[in-house]
mmCIF file of C-alpha atoms and ligand atoms in Angstrom:
data_model
loop_
_atom_site.group_PDB
_atom_site.id
_atom_site.type_symbol
_atom_site.label_atom_id
_atom_site.label_comp_id
_atom_site.label_asym_id
_atom_site.label_seq_id
_atom_site.Cartn_x
_atom_site.Cartn_y
_atom_site.Cartn_z
ATOM 1 C CA MET A 1 10.743 -21.967 9.104
ATOM 2 C CA ARG A 2 7.295 -20.525 8.516
ATOM 3 C CA ILE A 3 5.553 -18.620 11.263
ATOM 4 C CA GLY A 4 1.844 -17.736 11.087
ATOM 5 C CA LEU A 5 0.294 -14.874 13.018
ATOM 6 C CA ASP A 6 -3.215 -13.667 13.642
ATOM 7 C CA LEU A 7 -3.723 -9.915 13.165
ATOM 8 C CA ASP A 8 -6.441 -8.420 15.389
ATOM 9 C CA ASN A 9 -5.604 -8.431 19.096
ATOM 10 C CA THR A 10 -2.476 -10.494 18.403
ATOM 11 C CA LEU A 11 -0.344 -8.056 16.378
ATOM 12 C CA ALA A 12 -2.687 -5.066 16.509
ATOM 13 C CA ASP A 13 -3.471 -3.674 19.947
ATOM 14 C CA TYR A 14 -6.776 -1.755 19.899
ATOM 15 C CA ARG A 15 -6.515 -0.412 23.452
ATOM 16 C CA LEU A 16 -6.266 3.266 22.411
ATOM 17 C CA PRO A 17 -9.322 3.431 20.116
ATOM 18 C CA LEU A 18 -11.277 1.214 22.533
ATOM 19 C CA GLU A 19 -10.503 3.492 25.458
ATOM 20 C CA ARG A 20 -11.707 6.439 23.406
ATOM 21 C CA MET A 21 -14.916 4.558 22.547
ATOM 22 C CA CYS A 22 -15.421 3.694 26.228
ATOM 23 C CA ALA A 23 -15.152 7.410 27.080
ATOM 24 C CA ALA A 24 -17.581 8.346 24.291
ATOM 25 C CA TYR A 25 -20.169 5.861 25.624
ATOM 26 C CA GLY A 26 -19.627 6.796 29.256
ATOM 27 C CA VAL A 27 -18.176 3.402 30.157
ATOM 28 C CA SER A 28 -15.649 3.696 32.990
ATOM 29 C CA LEU A 29 -12.190 2.602 31.943
ATOM 30 C CA PRO A 30 -11.525 -0.907 33.155
ATOM 31 C CA GLN A 31 -8.186 -2.232 34.361
ATOM 32 C CA SER A 32 -8.634 -5.215 32.113
ATOM 33 C CA ASP A 33 -9.922 -5.546 28.551
ATOM 34 C CA PRO A 34 -11.766 -2.374 27.391
ATOM 35 C CA LYS A 35 -13.357 -4.353 24.539
ATOM 36 C CA VAL A 36 -15.078 -6.723 26.941
ATOM 37 C CA ALA A 37 -16.148 -3.822 29.192
ATOM 38 C CA LEU A 38 -17.652 -1.881 26.290
ATOM 39 C CA ARG A 39 -19.377 -4.929 24.776
ATOM 40 C CA GLU A 40 -20.854 -5.998 28.116
ATOM 41 C CA GLU A 41 -22.038 -2.464 28.921
ATOM 42 C CA LEU A 42 -23.743 -2.031 25.530
ATOM 43 C CA ARG A 43 -25.329 -5.481 25.870
ATOM 44 C CA ALA A 44 -26.586 -4.571 29.328
ATOM 45 C CA ARG A 45 -28.147 -1.424 27.853
ATOM 46 C CA GLY A 46 -29.814 -3.539 25.160
ATOM 47 C CA GLU A 47 -27.613 -1.991 22.470
ATOM 48 C CA GLU A 48 -26.035 -5.119 21.018
ATOM 49 C CA GLY A 49 -26.641 -3.693 17.502
ATOM 50 C CA GLU A 50 -24.614 -0.611 18.380
ATOM 51 C CA TRP A 51 -21.715 -2.862 19.416
ATOM 52 C CA THR A 52 -21.880 -4.690 16.077
ATOM 53 C CA LYS A 53 -21.701 -1.343 14.240
ATOM 54 C CA LEU A 54 -18.835 -0.135 16.412
ATOM 55 C CA GLN A 55 -16.795 -3.187 15.481
ATOM 56 C CA GLY A 56 -17.061 -2.161 11.823
ATOM 57 C CA GLU A 57 -15.573 1.217 12.789
ATOM 58 C CA LEU A 58 -12.905 -0.306 15.013
ATOM 59 C CA TYR A 59 -11.604 -2.788 12.420
ATOM 60 C CA GLY A 60 -12.158 -0.152 9.704
ATOM 61 C CA PRO A 61 -11.183 3.527 9.948
ATOM 62 C CA LEU A 62 -10.306 3.418 13.656
ATOM 63 C CA MET A 63 -7.731 0.699 13.038
ATOM 64 C CA SER A 64 -5.265 3.484 12.198
ATOM 65 C CA GLU A 65 -5.253 4.296 15.940
ATOM 66 C CA ALA A 66 -4.243 0.735 16.883
ATOM 67 C CA LYS A 67 -0.584 0.059 17.686
ATOM 68 C CA PRO A 68 1.523 -3.070 17.370
ATOM 69 C CA PHE A 69 1.788 -4.765 20.774
ATOM 70 C CA PRO A 70 5.066 -3.924 22.546
ATOM 71 C CA GLY A 71 7.817 -6.277 21.418
ATOM 72 C CA ALA A 72 6.025 -7.458 18.247
ATOM 73 C CA GLU A 73 8.069 -5.314 15.863
ATOM 74 C CA ASP A 74 11.439 -6.462 17.287
ATOM 75 C CA THR A 75 10.376 -10.092 17.345
ATOM 76 C CA LEU A 76 9.279 -10.056 13.695
ATOM 77 C CA LEU A 77 12.534 -8.391 12.630
ATOM 78 C CA HIS A 78 14.510 -10.978 14.581
ATOM 79 C CA TRP A 79 12.622 -13.869 12.943
ATOM 80 C CA LEU A 80 12.899 -12.399 9.478
ATOM 81 C CA SER A 81 16.627 -11.707 9.791
ATOM 82 C CA SER A 82 17.069 -15.312 10.968
ATOM 83 C CA GLY A 83 15.593 -16.520 7.665
ATOM 84 C CA CYS A 84 12.013 -17.225 8.765
ATOM 85 C CA GLU A 85 8.991 -16.473 6.631
ATOM 86 C CA ILE A 86 6.195 -14.668 8.445
ATOM 87 C CA PHE A 87 2.582 -14.841 7.294
ATOM 88 C CA VAL A 88 -0.350 -12.931 8.728
ATOM 89 C CA VAL A 89 -3.506 -15.059 8.474
ATOM 90 C CA SER A 90 -6.605 -13.257 9.636
ATOM 91 C CA HIS A 91 -10.334 -13.987 9.647
ATOM 92 C CA ARG A 92 -11.884 -10.744 8.399
ATOM 93 C CA THR A 93 -14.946 -10.182 6.286
ATOM 94 C CA ARG A 94 -14.519 -7.696 3.442
ATOM 95 C CA HIS A 95 -17.278 -5.464 4.826
ATOM 96 C CA PRO A 96 -18.753 -5.051 8.325
ATOM 97 C CA ILE A 97 -21.887 -7.033 9.226
ATOM 98 C CA ALA A 98 -23.629 -3.756 10.131
ATOM 99 C CA GLY A 99 -23.063 -0.030 9.748
ATOM 100 C CA LYS A 100 -21.062 1.739 7.044
ATOM 101 C CA LYS A 101 -19.680 -0.384 4.221
ATOM 102 C CA HIS A 102 -15.969 0.077 5.013
ATOM 103 C CA ASP A 103 -13.421 -2.054 3.150
ATOM 104 C CA LEU A 104 -12.019 -3.916 6.140
ATOM 105 C CA HIS A 105 -9.400 -5.724 4.044
ATOM 106 C CA ALA A 106 -8.007 -2.440 2.730
ATOM 107 C CA HIS A 107 -7.832 -1.041 6.280
ATOM 108 C CA ALA A 108 -5.971 -4.132 7.507
ATOM 109 C CA ARG A 109 -3.452 -3.981 4.669
ATOM 110 C CA SER A 110 -2.770 -0.268 5.151
ATOM 111 C CA TRP A 111 -2.344 -0.747 8.892
ATOM 112 C CA ILE A 112 0.248 -3.478 8.341
ATOM 113 C CA MET A 113 2.107 -1.322 5.792
ATOM 114 C CA GLU A 114 2.066 1.761 8.013
ATOM 115 C CA SER A 115 2.956 -0.108 11.200
ATOM 116 C CA GLY A 116 6.288 -1.095 9.634
ATOM 117 C CA LEU A 117 5.844 -4.710 10.760
ATOM 118 C CA ALA A 118 8.100 -7.007 8.759
ATOM 119 C CA VAL A 119 5.988 -9.737 7.189
ATOM 120 C CA THR A 120 6.389 -11.988 4.163
ATOM 121 C CA GLY A 121 2.706 -12.166 3.216
ATOM 122 C CA VAL A 122 -0.815 -11.346 4.340
ATOM 123 C CA PHE A 123 -3.914 -13.532 3.931
ATOM 124 C CA LEU A 124 -7.311 -12.130 4.913
ATOM 125 C CA GLU A 125 -9.874 -14.921 4.969
ATOM 126 C CA GLU A 126 -13.651 -14.561 4.944
ATOM 127 C CA SER A 127 -14.361 -17.405 7.368
ATOM 128 C CA LYS A 128 -12.795 -19.256 10.260
ATOM 129 C CA ALA A 129 -12.693 -22.456 8.147
ATOM 130 C CA CYS A 130 -10.805 -20.631 5.360
ATOM 131 C CA LYS A 131 -8.360 -19.241 7.918
ATOM 132 C CA ILE A 132 -7.599 -22.707 9.263
ATOM 133 C CA ALA A 133 -7.287 -24.133 5.727
ATOM 134 C CA ARG A 134 -4.782 -21.356 4.954
ATOM 135 C CA ILE A 135 -2.677 -22.098 8.053
ATOM 136 C CA ASP A 136 -2.659 -25.723 6.887
ATOM 137 C CA SER A 137 -1.756 -25.027 3.234
ATOM 138 C CA LEU A 138 1.053 -22.648 4.272
ATOM 139 C CA HIS A 139 2.523 -25.448 6.447
ATOM 140 C CA CYS A 140 3.087 -23.011 9.299
ATOM 141 C CA ARG A 141 5.449 -24.517 11.876
ATOM 142 C CA VAL A 142 3.875 -22.358 14.553
ATOM 143 C CA PHE A 143 0.752 -20.186 14.761
ATOM 144 C CA VAL A 144 0.027 -17.434 17.287
ATOM 145 C CA ASP A 145 -3.572 -16.372 17.946
ATOM 146 C CA ASP A 146 -5.501 -14.660 20.738
ATOM 147 C CA LEU A 147 -8.568 -16.850 20.194
ATOM 148 C CA PRO A 148 -8.645 -20.344 21.733
ATOM 149 C CA ASP A 149 -11.435 -21.153 19.218
ATOM 150 C CA ILE A 150 -8.955 -21.163 16.367
ATOM 151 C CA LEU A 151 -6.226 -23.151 18.106
ATOM 152 C CA GLU A 152 -8.699 -25.701 19.509
ATOM 153 C CA HIS A 153 -10.576 -26.122 16.213
ATOM 154 C CA PRO A 154 -10.815 -29.806 15.210
ATOM 155 C CA ASP A 155 -9.409 -29.015 11.732
ATOM 156 C CA PHE A 156 -6.413 -27.065 13.031
ATOM 157 C CA PRO A 157 -3.329 -28.772 11.523
ATOM 158 C CA GLU A 158 -1.764 -31.241 13.932
ATOM 159 C CA VAL A 159 1.769 -30.433 12.834
ATOM 160 C CA THR A 160 1.449 -26.736 13.661
ATOM 161 C CA ARG A 161 2.579 -25.653 17.113
ATOM 162 C CA LYS A 162 -0.060 -23.528 18.854
ATOM 163 C CA ILE A 163 0.647 -20.452 20.911
ATOM 164 C CA LEU A 164 -2.201 -18.593 22.564
ATOM 165 C CA PHE A 165 -1.486 -14.882 22.957
ATOM 166 C CA ASP A 166 -3.306 -14.054 26.160
ATOM 167 C CA PRO A 167 -2.239 -10.645 27.496
ATOM 168 C CA GLY A 168 -4.884 -10.692 30.233
ATOM 169 C CA SER A 169 -4.065 -14.321 31.177
ATOM 170 C CA SER A 170 -7.810 -14.848 31.005
ATOM 171 C CA HIS A 171 -8.096 -18.148 29.152
ATOM 172 C CA ARG A 172 -7.423 -21.672 30.188
ATOM 173 C CA VAL A 173 -5.020 -23.275 27.760
ATOM 174 C CA ALA A 174 -6.367 -26.348 26.041
ATOM 175 C CA GLY A 175 -5.824 -28.436 22.938
ATOM 176 C CA GLY A 176 -2.056 -28.665 23.407
ATOM 177 C CA ALA A 177 -1.525 -24.911 23.110
ATOM 178 C CA GLU A 178 1.186 -23.008 24.924
ATOM 179 C CA SER A 179 0.362 -19.608 26.338
ATOM 180 C CA ALA A 180 2.173 -16.263 26.265
ATOM 181 C CA ALA A 181 1.090 -13.018 27.926
ATOM 182 C CA THR A 182 3.606 -10.794 26.103
ATOM 183 C CA TRP A 183 5.452 -10.678 22.800
ATOM 184 C CA MET A 184 8.707 -11.065 24.750
ATOM 185 C CA GLN A 185 7.407 -14.446 25.906
ATOM 186 C CA ILE A 186 6.435 -15.379 22.341
ATOM 187 C CA LYS A 187 9.995 -14.585 21.233
ATOM 188 C CA GLN A 188 11.351 -16.833 23.979
ATOM 189 C CA LEU A 189 9.000 -19.671 23.018
ATOM 190 C CA VAL A 190 9.757 -19.496 19.284
ATOM 191 C CA ARG A 191 13.516 -19.859 19.060
ATOM 192 C CA VAL A 192 14.854 -19.693 15.530
HETATM 193 MG MG1 LIG B 201 -7.442 -12.101 16.855
#
């Protein structure tokens, strides 16, 4: 069985670097998603461009401060030892849209290596359409993503089971997707 996984905010939890960024910009630490709080605050200050640059840092050099979500490591090991193949399929441009020209693909690959997450292969795709085409060509039996946009996309393969990773339980589930707030729940949903 082939399992496909998104990377950012599905495997990689950016809470630590985001909380540090919030502190640096004087944004009070929210109970919920620090990314949303920081983005909304910078937008409100008319600094949307600053937010775009910060994302290049976050998914670049600051990715080393991200941690796998609790339970992800165990779940991947369990799947792999049960004979599953696990593919990371991520939509990531090679370089940030603004700011320093970091190699975002290299940062993603090193993070996966250093996190010790057990995966069979990694595909970093330049566009959402390429990501969906990859999920299709890999014939993933199931795909886990934190973005409803991907799972609800009209070209998303019909045969692939959709699981929305929604730690803040903030999305409505549509397009036949199931929802999980933790990696423990994902493990329970995907029995191998
Ligand atoms: Mg994501």
